[in-house]
mmCIF file of C-alpha atoms and ligand atoms in Angstrom:
data_model
loop_
_atom_site.group_PDB
_atom_site.id
_atom_site.type_symbol
_atom_site.label_atom_id
_atom_site.label_comp_id
_atom_site.label_asym_id
_atom_site.label_seq_id
_atom_site.Cartn_x
_atom_site.Cartn_y
_atom_site.Cartn_z
ATOM 1 C CA MET A 1 -0.059 -0.003 -0.001
ATOM 2 C CA ARG A 2 0.970 3.628 -0.301
ATOM 3 C CA VAL A 3 0.999 4.834 3.305
ATOM 4 C CA PHE A 4 0.930 8.467 4.511
ATOM 5 C CA VAL A 5 2.537 8.480 8.007
ATOM 6 C CA ALA A 6 1.893 11.919 9.811
ATOM 7 C CA GLY A 7 4.666 12.167 12.540
ATOM 8 C CA ALA A 8 7.148 9.704 10.732
ATOM 9 C CA SER A 9 10.128 11.464 12.483
ATOM 10 C CA GLY A 10 8.865 10.771 16.058
ATOM 11 C CA ALA A 11 9.328 8.132 18.619
ATOM 12 C CA ILE A 12 6.766 5.776 17.267
ATOM 13 C CA GLY A 13 6.919 6.999 13.615
ATOM 14 C CA SER A 14 10.641 6.265 13.309
ATOM 15 C CA ARG A 15 10.034 2.446 14.497
ATOM 16 C CA LEU A 16 7.037 2.357 12.295
ATOM 17 C CA VAL A 17 8.364 3.437 8.988
ATOM 18 C CA PRO A 18 11.092 0.678 8.646
ATOM 19 C CA GLN A 19 8.461 -2.035 9.540
ATOM 20 C CA LEU A 20 6.074 -0.693 6.838
ATOM 21 C CA ILE A 21 8.708 -0.791 4.338
ATOM 22 C CA ALA A 22 9.660 -4.241 5.407
ATOM 23 C CA HIS A 23 6.166 -5.389 4.776
ATOM 24 C CA GLY A 24 6.330 -3.984 1.192
ATOM 25 C CA HIS A 25 4.580 -0.635 1.755
ATOM 26 C CA GLU A 26 5.675 2.502 0.136
ATOM 27 C CA VAL A 27 5.771 5.314 2.777
ATOM 28 C CA ILE A 28 5.468 9.254 2.545
ATOM 29 C CA GLY A 29 6.498 10.510 6.027
ATOM 30 C CA THR A 30 5.863 13.849 7.361
ATOM 31 C CA PHE A 31 7.884 15.832 9.834
ATOM 32 C CA ARG A 32 7.570 19.186 11.500
ATOM 33 C CA SER A 33 11.280 20.064 12.508
ATOM 34 C CA PRO A 34 13.235 20.963 9.429
ATOM 35 C CA ALA A 35 16.232 18.925 10.579
ATOM 36 C CA ASN A 36 14.311 15.743 10.500
ATOM 37 C CA ALA A 37 13.738 15.670 6.723
ATOM 38 C CA GLU A 38 17.033 13.600 6.311
ATOM 39 C CA ARG A 39 16.033 11.318 9.057
ATOM 40 C CA VAL A 40 12.743 10.515 7.513
ATOM 41 C CA ARG A 41 14.581 9.810 4.118
ATOM 42 C CA ALA A 42 17.166 7.650 5.926
ATOM 43 C CA LEU A 43 14.272 5.534 7.289
ATOM 44 C CA GLY A 44 13.286 4.922 3.667
ATOM 45 C CA ALA A 45 10.229 7.140 3.264
ATOM 46 C CA GLN A 46 9.630 10.160 1.051
ATOM 47 C CA PRO A 47 9.897 13.217 3.480
ATOM 48 C CA VAL A 48 7.196 15.834 3.462
ATOM 49 C CA ALA A 49 7.330 18.899 5.796
ATOM 50 C CA LEU A 50 3.845 19.230 7.320
ATOM 51 C CA ASP A 51 2.054 21.123 10.215
ATOM 52 C CA LEU A 52 -1.070 19.186 10.902
ATOM 53 C CA LEU A 53 -2.613 22.420 12.367
ATOM 54 C CA ASP A 54 -2.547 24.036 8.903
ATOM 55 C CA ALA A 55 -5.679 22.367 7.306
ATOM 56 C CA PRO A 56 -5.204 23.598 3.788
ATOM 57 C CA ALA A 57 -1.669 22.307 3.809
ATOM 58 C CA VAL A 58 -2.821 18.959 5.199
ATOM 59 C CA ARG A 59 -5.304 18.870 2.325
ATOM 60 C CA ARG A 60 -2.705 19.509 -0.234
ATOM 61 C CA ALA A 61 -0.067 17.274 1.082
ATOM 62 C CA VAL A 62 -2.577 14.299 1.155
ATOM 63 C CA LEU A 63 -4.010 15.022 -2.328
ATOM 64 C CA ASP A 64 -0.388 15.298 -3.696
ATOM 65 C CA ALA A 65 0.633 12.057 -2.261
ATOM 66 C CA GLY A 66 -2.401 10.128 -3.280
ATOM 67 C CA PRO A 67 -2.109 7.517 -0.432
ATOM 68 C CA GLU A 68 -4.160 4.452 0.054
ATOM 69 C CA ALA A 69 -3.821 4.595 3.769
ATOM 70 C CA ILE A 70 -3.164 7.311 6.543
ATOM 71 C CA ILE A 71 -1.463 6.802 9.783
ATOM 72 C CA HIS A 72 -1.709 9.503 12.264
ATOM 73 C CA GLN A 73 1.338 9.399 14.919
ATOM 74 C CA ALA A 74 1.798 13.260 15.385
ATOM 75 C CA THR A 75 2.134 14.328 19.043
ATOM 76 C CA ALA A 76 3.998 17.333 20.629
ATOM 77 C CA LEU A 77 5.327 15.848 24.003
ATOM 78 C CA ALA A 78 9.050 15.746 23.316
ATOM 79 C CA ASP A 79 10.730 18.209 25.588
ATOM 80 C CA VAL A 80 7.520 19.005 27.628
ATOM 81 C CA ARG A 81 7.664 19.710 31.146
ATOM 82 C CA PHE A 82 5.079 17.893 32.951
ATOM 83 C CA GLY A 83 3.833 20.271 35.798
ATOM 84 C CA ARG A 84 0.714 20.257 37.769
ATOM 85 C CA SER A 85 -1.573 20.795 34.898
ATOM 86 C CA LEU A 86 -1.561 17.817 32.415
ATOM 87 C CA ASP A 87 -3.775 20.135 30.143
ATOM 88 C CA ARG A 88 -1.050 22.725 29.856
ATOM 89 C CA ALA A 89 1.553 20.028 29.060
ATOM 90 C CA PHE A 90 -0.722 18.366 26.600
ATOM 91 C CA GLY A 91 -2.131 21.505 24.920
ATOM 92 C CA PRO A 92 -0.256 21.307 21.613
ATOM 93 C CA THR A 93 -0.949 17.444 21.449
ATOM 94 C CA ASN A 94 -4.509 17.936 22.256
ATOM 95 C CA ARG A 95 -4.844 20.373 19.214
ATOM 96 C CA LEU A 96 -3.053 17.562 16.985
ATOM 97 C CA ARG A 97 -5.522 15.042 18.348
ATOM 98 C CA THR A 98 -8.661 17.223 17.641
ATOM 99 C CA GLU A 99 -7.847 19.716 14.763
ATOM 100 C CA GLY A 100 -5.156 17.528 13.319
ATOM 101 C CA THR A 101 -7.222 14.525 13.223
ATOM 102 C CA ASP A 102 -10.067 16.383 11.757
ATOM 103 C CA ALA A 103 -7.885 17.883 9.010
ATOM 104 C CA LEU A 104 -6.495 14.468 8.032
ATOM 105 C CA LEU A 105 -9.942 12.822 8.100
ATOM 106 C CA ALA A 106 -11.224 15.503 5.885
ATOM 107 C CA ALA A 107 -8.309 15.143 3.447
ATOM 108 C CA ALA A 108 -8.748 11.379 3.540
ATOM 109 C CA ARG A 109 -12.322 11.544 2.545
ATOM 110 C CA GLU A 110 -11.462 13.881 -0.319
ATOM 111 C CA ALA A 111 -8.617 11.696 -1.557
ATOM 112 C CA GLY A 112 -10.699 8.562 -1.383
ATOM 113 C CA VAL A 113 -8.262 7.025 1.212
ATOM 114 C CA ARG A 114 -9.382 3.435 2.304
ATOM 115 C CA ARG A 115 -7.647 2.864 5.507
ATOM 116 C CA PHE A 116 -7.068 5.354 8.527
ATOM 117 C CA VAL A 117 -5.085 4.441 11.685
ATOM 118 C CA ALA A 118 -4.535 6.929 14.656
ATOM 119 C CA GLN A 119 -2.409 6.964 17.860
ATOM 120 C CA SER A 120 -4.694 7.125 21.066
ATOM 121 C CA PHE A 121 -3.634 6.255 24.592
ATOM 122 C CA ALA A 122 -4.780 3.652 27.089
ATOM 123 C CA SER A 123 -3.087 4.463 30.245
ATOM 124 C CA TYR A 124 -5.070 6.452 33.058
ATOM 125 C CA ARG A 125 -8.190 6.650 30.917
ATOM 126 C CA TYR A 126 -10.342 3.795 32.082
ATOM 127 C CA ALA A 127 -12.862 4.331 34.904
ATOM 128 C CA ARG A 128 -11.273 4.248 38.140
ATOM 129 C CA GLU A 129 -13.556 1.445 39.515
ATOM 130 C CA GLY A 130 -13.921 -2.298 39.458
ATOM 131 C CA GLY A 131 -11.217 -4.709 38.344
ATOM 132 C CA PRO A 132 -7.651 -3.689 37.675
ATOM 133 C CA VAL A 133 -7.541 -4.244 33.929
ATOM 134 C CA LYS A 134 -10.029 -2.965 31.477
ATOM 135 C CA THR A 135 -11.018 -3.927 27.852
ATOM 136 C CA GLU A 136 -12.001 -1.608 25.079
ATOM 137 C CA GLU A 137 -15.657 -2.200 26.110
ATOM 138 C CA ASP A 138 -15.314 -0.729 29.521
ATOM 139 C CA PRO A 139 -16.198 2.827 30.273
ATOM 140 C CA LEU A 140 -13.763 5.568 30.303
ATOM 141 C CA ASP A 141 -13.199 7.758 33.170
ATOM 142 C CA PRO A 142 -16.431 10.038 33.306
ATOM 143 C CA HIS A 143 -14.765 12.314 35.935
ATOM 144 C CA PRO A 144 -11.193 12.884 35.029
ATOM 145 C CA PRO A 145 -9.227 15.267 37.282
ATOM 146 C CA ALA A 146 -9.792 19.077 36.754
ATOM 147 C CA THR A 147 -6.190 19.406 35.337
ATOM 148 C CA ALA A 148 -6.746 16.652 32.662
ATOM 149 C CA ILE A 149 -10.392 17.399 31.476
ATOM 150 C CA LYS A 150 -9.153 18.749 27.894
ATOM 151 C CA THR A 151 -6.454 16.054 27.498
ATOM 152 C CA ASN A 152 -9.126 13.309 28.046
ATOM 153 C CA ALA A 153 -11.604 15.169 25.817
ATOM 154 C CA ALA A 154 -9.027 15.380 23.056
ATOM 155 C CA MET A 155 -8.351 11.612 23.220
ATOM 156 C CA ARG A 156 -12.006 10.808 23.224
ATOM 157 C CA HIS A 157 -12.464 13.084 20.287
ATOM 158 C CA LEU A 158 -9.809 11.154 18.369
ATOM 159 C CA ASP A 159 -11.232 7.854 19.246
ATOM 160 C CA GLU A 160 -14.751 8.763 18.254
ATOM 161 C CA ALA A 161 -13.985 10.833 14.936
ATOM 162 C CA VAL A 162 -11.601 7.935 13.719
ATOM 163 C CA THR A 163 -13.970 4.999 14.485
ATOM 164 C CA GLU A 164 -16.969 6.868 13.069
ATOM 165 C CA ALA A 165 -15.001 7.263 9.862
ATOM 166 C CA GLY A 166 -14.383 3.458 9.808
ATOM 167 C CA GLY A 167 -10.875 3.749 11.118
ATOM 168 C CA VAL A 168 -8.719 2.286 13.841
ATOM 169 C CA ALA A 169 -7.731 4.010 16.995
ATOM 170 C CA LEU A 170 -4.885 2.398 18.720
ATOM 171 C CA ARG A 171 -4.794 3.033 22.610
ATOM 172 C CA TYR A 172 -1.152 2.476 23.183
ATOM 173 C CA GLY A 173 0.311 1.896 26.581
ATOM 174 C CA GLY A 174 3.092 4.023 27.963
ATOM 175 C CA PHE A 175 5.820 3.991 25.278
ATOM 176 C CA TYR A 176 9.428 2.786 26.207
ATOM 177 C CA GLY A 177 12.353 1.528 24.108
ATOM 178 C CA ALA A 178 14.319 4.652 23.443
ATOM 179 C CA SER A 179 17.021 6.503 25.058
ATOM 180 C CA ASP A 180 14.898 9.690 25.454
ATOM 181 C CA ASP A 181 11.765 7.933 26.875
ATOM 182 C CA GLY A 182 10.059 10.344 29.339
ATOM 183 C CA LEU A 183 10.667 8.255 32.288
ATOM 184 C CA VAL A 184 14.395 7.624 31.999
ATOM 185 C CA LYS A 185 15.730 11.019 33.456
ATOM 186 C CA PRO A 186 13.322 11.357 36.456
ATOM 187 C CA VAL A 187 13.734 7.650 37.396
ATOM 188 C CA ARG A 188 17.534 8.087 37.230
ATOM 189 C CA LYS A 189 17.448 11.269 39.207
ATOM 190 C CA ARG A 190 15.022 9.645 41.725
ATOM 191 C CA GLN A 191 12.425 12.328 40.881
ATOM 192 C CA PHE A 192 9.679 9.739 40.280
ATOM 193 C CA PRO A 193 8.605 8.203 43.612
ATOM 194 C CA VAL A 194 6.219 5.371 44.481
ATOM 195 C CA ILE A 195 3.059 7.163 45.758
ATOM 196 C CA GLY A 196 1.357 5.725 48.829
ATOM 197 C CA ASP A 197 1.024 1.913 48.461
ATOM 198 C CA GLY A 198 1.837 2.194 44.731
ATOM 199 C CA GLY A 199 -1.294 0.388 43.839
ATOM 200 C CA GLY A 200 -2.209 2.439 40.638
ATOM 201 C CA ILE A 201 -1.779 0.061 37.544
ATOM 202 C CA SER A 202 0.081 0.996 34.443
ATOM 203 C CA SER A 203 0.100 -0.493 30.997
ATOM 204 C CA PHE A 204 3.385 -0.352 28.942
ATOM 205 C CA ILE A 205 4.318 -1.185 25.398
ATOM 206 C CA HIS A 206 7.707 -1.368 23.698
ATOM 207 C CA LEU A 207 8.022 0.868 20.773
ATOM 208 C CA ASP A 208 8.883 -2.029 18.311
ATOM 209 C CA ASP A 209 5.764 -3.973 19.528
ATOM 210 C CA ALA A 210 3.532 -0.774 19.058
ATOM 211 C CA ALA A 211 4.937 -0.430 15.636
ATOM 212 C CA ALA A 212 4.300 -4.104 14.771
ATOM 213 C CA ALA A 213 0.575 -3.819 15.916
ATOM 214 C CA THR A 214 0.135 -0.597 13.990
ATOM 215 C CA VAL A 215 1.400 -2.488 10.789
ATOM 216 C CA LEU A 216 -1.139 -5.151 11.484
ATOM 217 C CA ALA A 217 -4.066 -2.772 12.276
ATOM 218 C CA LEU A 218 -3.226 -1.254 8.759
ATOM 219 C CA GLU A 219 -3.251 -4.627 6.979
ATOM 220 C CA CYS A 220 -6.187 -6.372 8.708
ATOM 221 C CA ASP A 221 -9.713 -5.559 7.669
ATOM 222 C CA VAL A 222 -10.731 -4.034 11.077
ATOM 223 C CA SER A 223 -12.055 -0.960 12.498
ATOM 224 C CA GLY A 224 -12.685 0.303 16.162
ATOM 225 C CA VAL A 225 -10.654 0.923 19.025
ATOM 226 C CA TYR A 226 -7.654 -1.496 20.063
ATOM 227 C CA ASN A 227 -5.725 -1.402 23.403
ATOM 228 C CA VAL A 228 -1.972 -1.892 22.239
ATOM 229 C CA THR A 229 -0.417 -2.878 25.579
ATOM 230 C CA ASP A 230 1.769 -5.549 26.821
ATOM 231 C CA ASP A 231 0.588 -8.674 28.751
ATOM 232 C CA GLU A 232 1.366 -7.431 32.279
ATOM 233 C CA PRO A 233 -0.386 -4.464 33.427
ATOM 234 C CA ALA A 234 1.324 -3.678 36.824
ATOM 235 C CA PRO A 235 1.208 -1.681 39.890
ATOM 236 C CA MET A 236 3.681 1.130 40.146
ATOM 237 C CA ARG A 237 5.046 -0.563 43.205
ATOM 238 C CA ASP A 238 6.372 -3.319 40.984
ATOM 239 C CA TRP A 239 7.383 -1.833 37.747
ATOM 240 C CA LEU A 240 8.929 1.321 39.153
ATOM 241 C CA PRO A 241 11.656 -0.376 41.063
ATOM 242 C CA ALA A 242 12.337 -2.790 38.068
ATOM 243 C CA LEU A 243 12.713 0.193 35.846
ATOM 244 C CA ALA A 244 15.124 1.912 38.317
ATOM 245 C CA ALA A 245 17.118 -1.339 38.521
ATOM 246 C CA ALA A 246 17.273 -1.808 34.654
ATOM 247 C CA LEU A 247 18.694 1.819 34.440
ATOM 248 C CA GLY A 248 21.227 1.058 37.029
ATOM 249 C CA ALA A 249 19.659 3.690 39.061
ATOM 250 C CA LYS A 250 19.022 3.713 42.982
ATOM 251 C CA PRO A 251 15.593 2.501 43.993
ATOM 252 C CA PRO A 252 12.718 4.917 43.834
ATOM 253 C CA ARG A 253 11.736 7.020 46.791
ATOM 254 C CA HIS A 254 8.328 6.404 48.542
ATOM 255 C CA VAL A 255 6.179 9.385 49.325
ATOM 256 C CA PRO A 256 2.696 9.457 50.995
ATOM 257 C CA PRO A 257 -0.210 10.756 49.000
ATOM 258 C CA TRP A 258 -0.430 14.114 50.944
ATOM 259 C CA LEU A 259 3.101 14.881 49.907
ATOM 260 C CA ALA A 260 2.738 13.880 46.432
ATOM 261 C CA ARG A 261 -0.291 15.956 46.129
ATOM 262 C CA LEU A 262 1.718 19.077 47.215
ATOM 263 C CA ILE A 263 4.406 18.384 44.798
ATOM 264 C CA ALA A 264 2.535 16.996 41.657
ATOM 265 C CA GLY A 265 -0.912 18.250 42.375
ATOM 266 C CA ARG A 266 -4.207 16.422 43.266
ATOM 267 C CA GLY A 267 -5.141 15.350 39.675
ATOM 268 C CA ALA A 268 -1.810 13.488 39.023
ATOM 269 C CA VAL A 269 -2.005 11.693 42.252
ATOM 270 C CA MET A 270 -5.683 10.817 41.816
ATOM 271 C CA MET A 271 -4.826 9.443 38.429
ATOM 272 C CA ALA A 272 -1.715 7.678 39.416
ATOM 273 C CA ALA A 273 -3.151 6.064 42.575
ATOM 274 C CA GLY A 274 -6.406 4.906 40.921
ATOM 275 C CA SER A 275 -5.403 4.061 37.425
ATOM 276 C CA ARG A 276 -6.457 0.944 35.660
ATOM 277 C CA GLY A 277 -4.388 -1.101 33.285
ATOM 278 C CA ALA A 278 -5.563 -2.174 29.713
ATOM 279 C CA SER A 279 -6.099 -5.711 28.270
ATOM 280 C CA ASN A 280 -4.447 -6.538 24.880
ATOM 281 C CA ALA A 281 -6.639 -9.494 24.183
ATOM 282 C CA LYS A 282 -8.581 -8.009 21.428
ATOM 283 C CA ALA A 283 -5.635 -6.882 19.545
ATOM 284 C CA ARG A 284 -3.941 -10.298 20.033
ATOM 285 C CA ARG A 285 -7.089 -12.102 18.645
ATOM 286 C CA ASP A 286 -8.138 -9.819 15.833
ATOM 287 C CA LEU A 287 -4.727 -8.744 14.560
ATOM 288 C CA GLY A 288 -2.765 -12.028 15.201
ATOM 289 C CA TRP A 289 -0.305 -9.833 17.016
ATOM 290 C CA THR A 290 2.601 -11.331 18.969
ATOM 291 C CA LEU A 291 4.862 -9.414 21.064
ATOM 292 C CA ARG A 292 8.568 -9.446 21.144
ATOM 293 C CA TYR A 293 8.536 -8.066 24.713
ATOM 294 C CA PRO A 294 5.318 -9.455 26.288
ATOM 295 C CA SER A 295 6.119 -7.836 29.533
ATOM 296 C CA TRP A 296 8.166 -4.898 30.710
ATOM 297 C CA ARG A 297 9.870 -7.322 32.911
ATOM 298 C CA GLN A 298 12.039 -8.395 29.822
ATOM 299 C CA GLY A 299 11.623 -5.199 28.022
ATOM 300 C CA PHE A 300 13.205 -2.727 30.396
ATOM 301 C CA PRO A 301 16.358 -4.741 30.964
ATOM 302 C CA ALA A 302 16.662 -5.432 27.341
ATOM 303 C CA THR A 303 16.207 -1.541 26.511
ATOM 304 C CA TYR A 304 18.306 -0.167 29.134
ATOM 305 C CA GLY A 305 20.709 -2.770 30.158
ATOM 306 C CA ALA A 306 23.427 -1.569 27.808
ATOM 307 C CA THR A 307 22.868 1.997 29.162
ATOM 308 C CA ALA A 308 23.106 0.879 32.718
ATOM 309 C CA ARG A 309 26.521 -1.004 31.855
ATOM 310 C CA ALA A 310 27.744 2.139 30.069
ATOM 311 C CA GLY A 311 27.310 4.105 33.327
ATOM 312 C CA GLY A 312 24.218 6.037 32.170
ATOM 313 C CA ARG A 313 25.443 7.143 28.741
ATOM 314 C CA THR A 314 22.493 6.710 26.438
ATOM 315 C CA SER A 315 24.329 6.163 23.089
ATOM 316 C CA HIS A 316 24.681 2.331 23.428
ATOM 317 C CA LEU A 317 20.948 1.550 23.680
ATOM 318 C CA VAL A 318 20.377 -1.853 22.025
ATOM 319 C CA THR A 319 17.161 -1.182 20.618
ATOM 320 C CA ASP A 320 17.733 2.431 19.534
ATOM 321 C CA VAL A 321 17.106 3.542 15.839
ATOM 322 C CA PRO A 322 20.352 4.648 14.445
ATOM 323 C CA GLY A 323 20.524 8.458 14.380
ATOM 324 C CA HIS A 324 17.662 8.894 16.690
ATOM 325 C CA ASP A 325 19.646 10.800 19.383
ATOM 326 C CA GLN A 326 21.624 12.742 16.848
ATOM 327 C CA ALA A 327 18.483 14.005 15.076
ATOM 328 C CA ARG A 328 17.059 15.643 18.214
HETATM 329 N N1 NAP B 401 2.739 9.827 22.808
HETATM 330 C C1 NAP B 401 2.370 9.947 24.122
HETATM 331 O O1 NAP B 401 1.178 9.876 24.465
HETATM 332 C C2 NAP B 401 3.247 10.304 25.184
HETATM 333 C C3 NAP B 401 2.817 10.441 26.620
HETATM 334 C C4 NAP B 401 3.704 10.742 27.632
HETATM 335 C C5 NAP B 401 5.109 11.010 27.325
HETATM 336 N N2 NAP B 401 5.603 10.814 26.118
HETATM 337 C C6 NAP B 401 7.020 11.056 25.818
HETATM 338 O O2 NAP B 401 7.174 11.949 24.850
HETATM 339 C C7 NAP B 401 8.556 11.734 24.155
HETATM 340 C C8 NAP B 401 8.080 11.632 22.737
HETATM 341 O O3 NAP B 401 7.188 12.662 22.341
HETATM 342 P P1 NAP B 401 6.156 12.310 21.303
HETATM 343 O O4 NAP B 401 5.304 11.092 21.663
HETATM 344 O O5 NAP B 401 5.291 13.636 21.183
HETATM 345 O O6 NAP B 401 6.796 11.950 20.072
HETATM 346 P P2 NAP B 401 7.936 12.660 19.162
HETATM 347 O O7 NAP B 401 9.021 11.684 19.147
HETATM 348 O O8 NAP B 401 7.940 14.117 19.513
HETATM 349 O O9 NAP B 401 7.032 12.631 17.657
HETATM 350 C C9 NAP B 401 5.773 13.266 17.429
HETATM 351 C C10 NAP B 401 5.876 13.415 15.814
HETATM 352 O O10 NAP B 401 4.930 14.392 15.640
HETATM 353 C C11 NAP B 401 5.422 15.420 14.800
HETATM 354 N N3 NAP B 401 4.854 16.734 15.116
HETATM 355 C C12 NAP B 401 5.037 17.438 16.203
HETATM 356 N N4 NAP B 401 4.079 18.631 16.044
HETATM 357 C C13 NAP B 401 3.604 18.602 14.784
HETATM 358 C C14 NAP B 401 2.772 19.387 14.035
HETATM 359 N N5 NAP B 401 2.290 20.534 14.618
HETATM 360 N N6 NAP B 401 2.198 18.948 12.892
HETATM 361 C C15 NAP B 401 2.776 17.803 12.322
HETATM 362 N N7 NAP B 401 3.562 16.890 13.075
HETATM 363 C C16 NAP B 401 3.980 17.227 14.197
HETATM 364 C C17 NAP B 401 6.878 15.406 15.166
HETATM 365 O O11 NAP B 401 7.662 16.018 14.173
HETATM 366 P P3 NAP B 401 9.142 16.555 14.439
HETATM 367 O O12 NAP B 401 9.779 15.486 15.514
HETATM 368 O O13 NAP B 401 9.808 16.496 13.047
HETATM 369 O O14 NAP B 401 9.053 17.850 14.999
HETATM 370 C C18 NAP B 401 7.204 13.819 15.248
HETATM 371 O O15 NAP B 401 7.274 13.268 14.082
HETATM 372 C C19 NAP B 401 8.970 10.338 24.679
HETATM 373 O O16 NAP B 401 9.851 10.537 25.582
HETATM 374 C C20 NAP B 401 7.615 9.871 25.268
HETATM 375 O O17 NAP B 401 7.913 8.842 26.284
HETATM 376 C C21 NAP B 401 4.672 10.407 25.131
#
């Protein structure tokens, strides 16, 4: 297929493009930062500069490319400081998930594009009630914290707009697998503590496994929402010490919820402490997806072991895409 990947230069996009090409697809890959044109080309795609918030430019780019499929992986979270307000940190990403998605869908309709797959997110979204692991059929949190209302609404918009158009919304777990994963620095600096009893559940996914599921979602004749997470949703008290150990860092600190509320805000603590994990059963069944890293228990050491042995330098990551760091 001729595939238009929006956000080809990013964390997931740069894992996805080589897998698409290995499956025989032809890829047109968009980037935002001018320095990333060569990076997209080196991955094997035809690079196209595009701001997804410029709807006329999106229309032109899609009509010019004439793709059979579109994959939307554009977000703006690199280098973001996560403070007390998630809505502030996610502001630009929320626009990419609403206005950007709408512009791509409109262009897809006009260009007669048959397949549409988009990045959504699983963690911290399901209702904080009942069992620890949720399927796509389970309700989303009807009362997200005040500081994350717009962020949750943007993800819900993407899920609904994409699936109503007959596409696939992939609710990925927390990404890991690269030297600049968001959690690496704070865990290494012991700035990411276990809160209370650490019972909130997280779901993770290695970037390579996320890319593999995305290729299958493109190729299989499916539509709807899919959780793309590993087999082992786990409480923070289990995965966070394992991540610190894989990084060769000291064990995480433990803080009581009242102190975490003062530092990170009520919303972040409410979400972290009450969060539910996501089941990947539907993606495994419908897509025939198998994981290279079925659990973060294998994935964290495989990803960060070389870094830890190199004394914290990140240039020797075993699963890094060549040129990833240099391009940033
Ligand atoms: N994805 C998530 O939900 C999430 C959540 C929490 C933390 N993180 C962390 O955030 C870091 C990665 O950030 P990321 O997920 O945003 O990926 P990223 O690696 O920054 O990639 C995002 C992609 O979207 C493109 N893009 C950005 N703004 C755009 C715009 N206005 N129009 C069109 N394309 C645009 C980027 O282009 P250029 O790179 O060329 O500018 C890039 O191709 C990782 O450390 C990850 O762990 C991600």
